[in-house]
PDB file of C-alpha atoms in Angstrom:
ATOM      1  CA  MET A  32    -105.452  22.258 116.495  1.00 47.00           C
ATOM      2  CA  LYS A  33    -104.892  20.395 113.247  1.00 47.00           C
ATOM      3  CA  ASN A  34    -107.099  17.665 114.423  1.00 47.00           C
ATOM      4  CA  LEU A  35    -109.719  20.226 115.281  1.00 42.00           C
ATOM      5  CA  ARG A  36    -109.573  21.769 111.757  1.00 46.00           C
ATOM      6  CA  LYS A  37    -109.835  18.356 110.317  1.00 47.00           C
ATOM      7  CA  TYR A  38    -112.931  17.303 112.316  1.00 44.00           C
ATOM      8  CA  LEU A  39    -114.601  20.753 112.485  1.00 45.00           C
ATOM      9  CA  PRO A  40    -116.666  20.199 109.297  1.00 45.00           C
ATOM     10  CA  LEU A  41    -117.942  16.914 110.456  1.00 43.00           C
ATOM     11  CA  ILE A  42    -118.872  18.613 113.973  1.00 47.00           C
ATOM     12  CA  LEU A  43    -120.633  21.516 112.093  1.00 47.00           C
ATOM     13  CA  GLY A  44    -122.512  19.134 109.783  1.00 45.00           C
ATOM     14  CA  ALA A  45    -123.686  16.903 112.868  1.00 46.00           C
ATOM     15  CA  VAL A  46    -124.796  20.039 114.630  1.00 49.00           C
ATOM     16  CA  LEU A  47    -126.684  21.540 111.737  1.00 48.00           C
ATOM     17  CA  GLY A  48    -128.313  18.063 110.929  1.00 49.00           C
ATOM     18  CA  ALA A  49    -129.363  17.624 114.518  1.00 47.00           C
ATOM     19  CA  VAL A  50    -130.824  21.110 114.597  1.00 48.00           C
ATOM     20  CA  ILE A  51    -132.609  20.908 111.365  1.00 50.00           C
ATOM     21  CA  GLY A  52    -133.734  17.196 112.137  1.00 50.00           C
ATOM     22  CA  SER A  53    -135.089  18.233 115.423  1.00 48.00           C
ATOM     23  CA  GLN A  54    -136.938  21.054 114.315  1.00 46.00           C
ATOM     24  CA  GLY A  55    -138.315  19.101 111.346  1.00 50.00           C
ATOM     25  CA  ALA A  56    -139.434  16.316 113.634  1.00 46.00           C
ATOM     26  CA  LYS A  57    -140.990  18.833 116.068  1.00 44.00           C
ATOM     27  CA  HIS A  58    -143.123  20.583 113.418  1.00 47.00           C
ATOM     28  CA  GLY A  59    -143.942  17.516 111.740  1.00 51.00           C
ATOM     29  CA  LEU A  60    -145.341  15.922 114.894  1.00 46.00           C
ATOM     30  CA  ARG A  61    -147.194  19.046 115.660  1.00 47.00           C
ATOM     31  CA  LEU A  62    -148.726  18.951 112.134  1.00 53.00           C
ATOM     32  CA  LEU A  63    -149.739  15.379 112.401  1.00 51.00           C
ATOM     33  CA  HIS A  64    -151.316  16.072 115.890  1.00 49.00           C
ATOM     34  CA  HIS A  65    -153.009  19.231 114.434  1.00 48.00           C
ATOM     35  CA  ALA A  66    -154.314  17.254 111.345  1.00 58.00           C
ATOM     36  CA  ALA A  67    -155.466  14.432 113.629  1.00 74.00           C
ATOM     37  CA  TRP A  68    -154.003  11.787 111.394  1.00 84.00           C
ATOM     38  CA  SER A  69    -155.066   8.265 111.805  1.00 87.00           C
ATOM     39  CA  ARG A  70    -152.595   5.498 112.718  1.00 89.00           C
ATOM     40  CA  GLY A  71    -152.743   4.204 109.311  1.00 90.00           C
ATOM     41  CA  GLN A  72    -151.931   7.620 107.811  1.00 90.00           C
ATOM     42  CA  VAL A  73    -148.803   7.953 110.121  1.00 90.00           C
ATOM     43  CA  ALA A  74    -147.802   4.399 109.179  1.00 93.00           C
ATOM     44  CA  GLY A  75    -148.264   5.028 105.628  1.00 93.00           C
ATOM     45  CA  LEU A  76    -146.206   8.275 105.745  1.00 93.00           C
ATOM     46  CA  LEU A  77    -143.404   6.465 107.844  1.00 94.00           C
ATOM     47  CA  ALA A  78    -143.439   3.760 105.049  1.00 95.00           C
ATOM     48  CA  LEU A  79    -142.914   6.356 102.345  1.00 95.00           C
ATOM     49  CA  LEU A  80    -140.098   8.217 104.117  1.00 95.00           C
ATOM     50  CA  PRO A  81    -137.453   5.822 102.663  1.00 95.00           C
ATOM     51  CA  VAL A  82    -139.043   6.497  99.203  1.00 96.00           C
ATOM     52  CA  ALA A  83    -138.893  10.302  99.898  1.00 96.00           C
ATOM     53  CA  TRP A  84    -135.183   9.867 100.942  1.00 96.00           C
ATOM     54  CA  LEU A  85    -134.140   7.760  97.902  1.00 96.00           C
ATOM     55  CA  LEU A  86    -135.777  10.407  95.541  1.00 97.00           C
ATOM     56  CA  ALA A  87    -134.008  13.381  97.291  1.00 97.00           C
ATOM     57  CA  VAL A  88    -130.655  11.443  96.843  1.00 97.00           C
ATOM     58  CA  LEU A  89    -131.367  10.274  93.387  1.00 97.00           C
ATOM     59  CA  LEU A  90    -132.131  14.079  92.348  1.00 97.00           C
ATOM     60  CA  HIS A  91    -128.914  15.307  94.078  1.00 97.00           C
ATOM     61  CA  GLU A  92    -126.794  12.678  92.107  1.00 97.00           C
ATOM     62  CA  LEU A  93    -128.670  13.527  88.884  1.00 97.00           C
ATOM     63  CA  GLY A  94    -127.670  17.191  89.568  1.00 97.00           C
ATOM     64  CA  HIS A  95    -124.062  16.026  89.312  1.00 97.00           C
ATOM     65  CA  VAL A  96    -124.824  14.031  86.124  1.00 97.00           C
ATOM     66  CA  LEU A  97    -126.522  16.796  84.391  1.00 97.00           C
ATOM     67  CA  ALA A  98    -123.840  19.266  85.264  1.00 97.00           C
ATOM     68  CA  GLY A  99    -121.246  16.838  84.025  1.00 96.00           C
ATOM     69  CA  GLN A 100    -123.190  16.727  80.808  1.00 96.00           C
ATOM     70  CA  THR A 101    -122.839  20.400  80.232  1.00 96.00           C
ATOM     71  CA  GLN A 102    -119.033  19.930  80.577  1.00 95.00           C
ATOM     72  CA  ARG A 103    -119.170  17.020  78.134  1.00 95.00           C
ATOM     73  CA  PHE A 104    -118.204  14.385  80.930  1.00 97.00           C
ATOM     74  CA  GLN A 105    -119.026  10.824  80.086  1.00 95.00           C
ATOM     75  CA  PHE A 106    -121.459   9.077  82.410  1.00 96.00           C
ATOM     76  CA  ARG A 107    -120.204   5.783  83.833  1.00 95.00           C
ATOM     77  CA  TRP A 108    -122.404   5.004  86.868  1.00 96.00           C
ATOM     78  CA  LEU A 109    -124.962   6.354  89.521  1.00 96.00           C
ATOM     79  CA  ALA A 110    -125.654   4.674  92.993  1.00 96.00           C
ATOM     80  CA  VAL A 111    -128.575   5.401  95.224  1.00 96.00           C
ATOM     81  CA  GLY A 112    -129.378   3.184  98.101  1.00 94.00           C
ATOM     82  CA  PRO A 113    -129.608  -0.499  96.914  1.00 94.00           C
ATOM     83  CA  LEU A 114    -129.792   0.748  92.990  1.00 95.00           C
ATOM     84  CA  LEU A 115    -126.981   1.180  90.587  1.00 96.00           C
ATOM     85  CA  TRP A 116    -127.286   2.508  87.176  1.00 96.00           C
ATOM     86  CA  LYS A 117    -124.287   2.011  84.869  1.00 95.00           C
ATOM     87  CA  ARG A 118    -123.473   2.332  81.388  1.00 93.00           C
ATOM     88  CA  GLU A 119    -122.033  -0.583  79.568  1.00 89.00           C
ATOM     89  CA  ALA A 120    -121.392  -1.177  75.810  1.00 84.00           C
ATOM     90  CA  GLY A 121    -123.380   1.951  75.301  1.00 83.00           C
ATOM     91  CA  ARG A 122    -126.406   0.752  77.077  1.00 91.00           C
ATOM     92  CA  LEU A 123    -127.770   1.875  80.416  1.00 92.00           C
ATOM     93  CA  ARG A 124    -128.334  -0.992  82.885  1.00 94.00           C
ATOM     94  CA  LEU A 125    -130.000  -1.039  86.298  1.00 94.00           C
ATOM     95  CA  VAL A 126    -128.447  -3.379  88.875  1.00 95.00           C
ATOM     96  CA  TRP A 127    -128.347  -4.123  92.603  1.00 95.00           C
ATOM     97  CA  ASN A 128    -125.695  -1.901  94.427  1.00 94.00           C
ATOM     98  CA  LYS A 129    -123.706  -4.209  96.685  1.00 91.00           C
ATOM     99  CA  SER A 130    -121.333  -1.589  98.154  1.00 90.00           C
ATOM    100  CA  LEU A 131    -122.584   0.124 101.362  1.00 87.00           C
ATOM    101  CA  ASN A 132    -120.021   2.849 100.809  1.00 85.00           C
ATOM    102  CA  LEU A 133    -122.111   3.918  97.671  1.00 89.00           C
ATOM    103  CA  ALA A 134    -125.526   3.416  99.393  1.00 88.00           C
ATOM    104  CA  GLY A 135    -125.484   7.045 100.482  1.00 90.00           C
ATOM    105  CA  GLY A 136    -125.554   8.194  96.708  1.00 93.00           C
ATOM    106  CA  MET A 137    -122.453   8.745  94.366  1.00 94.00           C
ATOM    107  CA  ALA A 138    -122.200   9.636  90.641  1.00 96.00           C
ATOM    108  CA  LEU A 139    -119.199   8.851  88.418  1.00 95.00           C
ATOM    109  CA  CYS A 140    -118.631  10.999  85.319  1.00 96.00           C
ATOM    110  CA  LEU A 141    -115.403  11.166  83.485  1.00 95.00           C
ATOM    111  CA  PRO A 142    -114.034  13.885  81.134  1.00 95.00           C
ATOM    112  CA  PRO A 143    -112.989  12.606  77.706  1.00 93.00           C
ATOM    113  CA  ASN A 144    -109.998  15.164  77.705  1.00 93.00           C
ATOM    114  CA  ALA A 145    -107.898  17.255  80.053  1.00 90.00           C
ATOM    115  CA  ASP A 146    -109.105  20.749  78.879  1.00 92.00           C
ATOM    116  CA  ASP A 147    -109.783  23.092  81.821  1.00 92.00           C
ATOM    117  CA  LEU A 148    -110.368  20.249  84.192  1.00 92.00           C
ATOM    118  CA  ARG A 149    -110.549  22.311  87.467  1.00 93.00           C
ATOM    119  CA  ARG A 150    -113.273  24.592  86.472  1.00 93.00           C
ATOM    120  CA  ARG A 151    -115.361  21.698  84.764  1.00 95.00           C
ATOM    121  CA  PHE A 152    -114.966  19.566  87.959  1.00 95.00           C
ATOM    122  CA  MET A 153    -116.114  22.593  90.007  1.00 95.00           C
ATOM    123  CA  VAL A 154    -119.297  22.704  87.765  1.00 96.00           C
ATOM    124  CA  PHE A 155    -119.735  18.988  88.297  1.00 97.00           C
ATOM    125  CA  ALA A 156    -119.329  19.221  91.999  1.00 96.00           C
ATOM    126  CA  ALA A 157    -121.766  22.243  92.163  1.00 96.00           C
ATOM    127  CA  GLY A 158    -124.523  20.171  90.254  1.00 97.00           C
ATOM    128  CA  GLY A 159    -125.468  18.103  93.435  1.00 97.00           C
ATOM    129  CA  PRO A 160    -126.158  20.902  95.749  1.00 97.00           C
ATOM    130  CA  LEU A 161    -127.928  22.767  92.976  1.00 97.00           C
ATOM    131  CA  GLY A 162    -129.985  19.760  92.158  1.00 97.00           C
ATOM    132  CA  SER A 163    -130.992  19.335  95.703  1.00 97.00           C
ATOM    133  CA  ALA A 164    -131.896  23.007  96.192  1.00 97.00           C
ATOM    134  CA  ALA A 165    -134.100  22.841  92.969  1.00 97.00           C
ATOM    135  CA  TRP A 166    -136.020  19.775  94.045  1.00 97.00           C
ATOM    136  CA  ALA A 167    -136.372  21.228  97.605  1.00 97.00           C
ATOM    137  CA  ALA A 168    -137.884  24.362  95.944  1.00 97.00           C
ATOM    138  CA  VAL A 169    -140.043  22.497  93.572  1.00 97.00           C
ATOM    139  CA  ALA A 170    -141.337  19.993  96.211  1.00 96.00           C
ATOM    140  CA  LEU A 171    -141.871  22.480  99.031  1.00 96.00           C
ATOM    141  CA  GLY A 172    -143.351  25.036  96.609  1.00 96.00           C
ATOM    142  CA  THR A 173    -145.624  22.575  95.274  1.00 95.00           C
ATOM    143  CA  TYR A 174    -146.747  21.406  98.790  1.00 94.00           C
ATOM    144  CA  ALA A 175    -147.349  25.022  99.830  1.00 93.00           C
ATOM    145  CA  LEU A 176    -149.423  25.789  96.709  1.00 93.00           C
ATOM    146  CA  LEU A 177    -151.521  22.639  96.802  1.00 89.00           C
ATOM    147  CA  PRO A 178    -155.067  22.815  98.276  1.00 90.00           C
ATOM    148  CA  VAL A 179    -155.325  21.033 101.558  1.00 84.00           C
ATOM    149  CA  ALA A 180    -156.061  17.335 100.712  1.00 82.00           C
ATOM    150  CA  THR A 181    -159.227  15.955 102.070  1.00 84.00           C
ATOM    151  CA  SER A 182    -158.693  12.288 101.469  1.00 89.00           C
ATOM    152  CA  ALA A 183    -156.426  10.222 103.869  1.00 89.00           C
ATOM    153  CA  VAL A 184    -154.379   9.164 100.917  1.00 92.00           C
ATOM    154  CA  GLY A 185    -153.763  12.672  99.563  1.00 91.00           C
ATOM    155  CA  GLN A 186    -152.675  13.794 102.915  1.00 91.00           C
ATOM    156  CA  VAL A 187    -150.111  11.090 103.269  1.00 93.00           C
ATOM    157  CA  LEU A 188    -148.806  11.768  99.661  1.00 94.00           C
ATOM    158  CA  ALA A 189    -148.628  15.554 100.318  1.00 93.00           C
ATOM    159  CA  GLY A 190    -146.722  14.761 103.394  1.00 93.00           C
ATOM    160  CA  ALA A 191    -144.329  12.450 101.673  1.00 95.00           C
ATOM    161  CA  LEU A 192    -143.702  15.307  99.030  1.00 96.00           C
ATOM    162  CA  ALA A 193    -142.848  17.816 101.871  1.00 95.00           C
ATOM    163  CA  ALA A 194    -140.708  15.294 103.438  1.00 95.00           C
ATOM    164  CA  SER A 195    -138.603  14.731 100.266  1.00 97.00           C
ATOM    165  CA  GLY A 196    -138.342  18.496  99.774  1.00 96.00           C
ATOM    166  CA  GLY A 197    -137.171  18.727 103.193  1.00 96.00           C
ATOM    167  CA  ILE A 198    -134.569  16.192 102.831  1.00 96.00           C
ATOM    168  CA  SER A 199    -133.303  17.669  99.771  1.00 97.00           C
ATOM    169  CA  ALA A 200    -132.967  21.190 101.604  1.00 96.00           C
ATOM    170  CA  LEU A 201    -130.761  19.344 104.207  1.00 95.00           C
ATOM    171  CA  LEU A 202    -128.795  17.597 101.590  1.00 95.00           C
ATOM    172  CA  ALA A 203    -128.091  20.870  99.864  1.00 96.00           C
ATOM    173  CA  LEU A 204    -126.889  22.358 103.065  1.00 95.00           C
ATOM    174  CA  LEU A 205    -124.835  19.540 104.458  1.00 94.00           C
ATOM    175  CA  THR A 206    -123.070  18.593 101.262  1.00 94.00           C
ATOM    176  CA  LEU A 207    -121.931  22.208 100.861  1.00 94.00           C
ATOM    177  CA  ILE A 208    -119.990  22.019 104.180  1.00 93.00           C
ATOM    178  CA  PRO A 209    -116.351  21.335 103.318  1.00 90.00           C
ATOM    179  CA  ALA A 210    -115.302  17.846 104.714  1.00 85.00           C
ATOM    180  CA  HIS A 211    -112.947  15.082 103.662  1.00 77.00           C
ATOM    181  CA  VAL A 212    -114.153  11.641 105.145  1.00 72.00           C
ATOM    182  CA  GLY A 213    -113.132   8.140 104.142  1.00 66.00           C
ATOM    183  CA  GLY A 214    -111.135   9.363 101.187  1.00 70.00           C
ATOM    184  CA  PHE A 215    -113.956  11.280  99.757  1.00 77.00           C
ATOM    185  CA  TYR A 216    -114.420  15.025  99.582  1.00 85.00           C
ATOM    186  CA  SER A 217    -117.909  16.490 100.188  1.00 91.00           C
ATOM    187  CA  ASP A 218    -119.277  18.756  97.397  1.00 94.00           C
ATOM    188  CA  GLY A 219    -118.316  21.826  99.394  1.00 94.00           C
ATOM    189  CA  GLY A 220    -114.824  20.246 100.058  1.00 91.00           C
ATOM    190  CA  ARG A 221    -114.312  19.659  96.531  1.00 92.00           C
ATOM    191  CA  LEU A 222    -115.295  23.202  95.478  1.00 93.00           C
ATOM    192  CA  LEU A 223    -112.983  24.729  98.215  1.00 90.00           C
ATOM    193  CA  HIS A 224    -110.132  22.391  97.072  1.00 87.00           C
ATOM    194  CA  LEU A 225    -110.485  23.058  93.427  1.00 88.00           C
ATOM    195  CA  GLY A 226    -111.003  26.734  93.943  1.00 86.00           C
ATOM    196  CA  ARG A 227    -107.695  26.750  95.914  1.00 81.00           C
ATOM    197  CA  ALA A 228    -106.030  24.893  93.199  1.00 68.00           C
ATOM    198  CA  MET A 229    -107.027  27.472  90.736  1.00 66.00           C
ATOM    199  CA  ARG A 230    -105.157  30.282  92.456  1.00 63.00           C
ATOM    200  CA  PRO A 231    -102.261  31.492  90.697  1.00 58.00           C
ATOM    201  CA  GLY A 232     -98.921  29.717  91.601  1.00 53.00           C
ATOM    202  CA  SER A 233    -100.829  26.566  92.841  1.00 51.00           C
ATOM    203  CA  SER A 234     -99.572  23.366  91.512  1.00 47.00           C
ATOM    204  CA  THR A 235    -102.073  21.126  93.210  1.00 47.00           C
ATOM    205  CA  TRP A 236    -104.383  18.922  90.830  1.00 45.00           C
ATOM    206  CA  PRO A 237    -107.190  18.915  90.354  1.00 49.00           C
TER     207      PRO A 237
END
């Protein structure tokens, strides 16, 4: 039973991701078929999907950074795919990310003091899903409000925008599922862990 509770968040995340992914693929393929896209357009959209993913992950991590700024956290670095932004000697540098463990996206911000740490870390943890939800609303809302593109390039760009919004919505949902994998808590796991630690009588930190 203990092992089941340990892996339940992963199972739920996999099931949810599979359901959302299959539905997205189903309706996406139906849309492409209905719009009678050319092979070049389909190839162009597929080529932009990694960019759409990187943008969605970047905005998720920026959500953490911005939330950390509201709590006076000091930015150290942010990794997204092959890119790594880090602050050195007061300057922001962009270098290649050589760690596969960070390729999925991660932001590091540190508090300058120990005042009210649990609450401040909860705000920091919530920033990622909120950033993803915000970008999903903006991207999908813009896609829905835009007039139907008549040019081939416009259709591909609109499709990439919708894809990035869909990925962000998926990120917001999946990262809120409490999980602890490879030494890292998901955003939902951190919020749950920190929330429990804030209960009266708890001595867990943070």
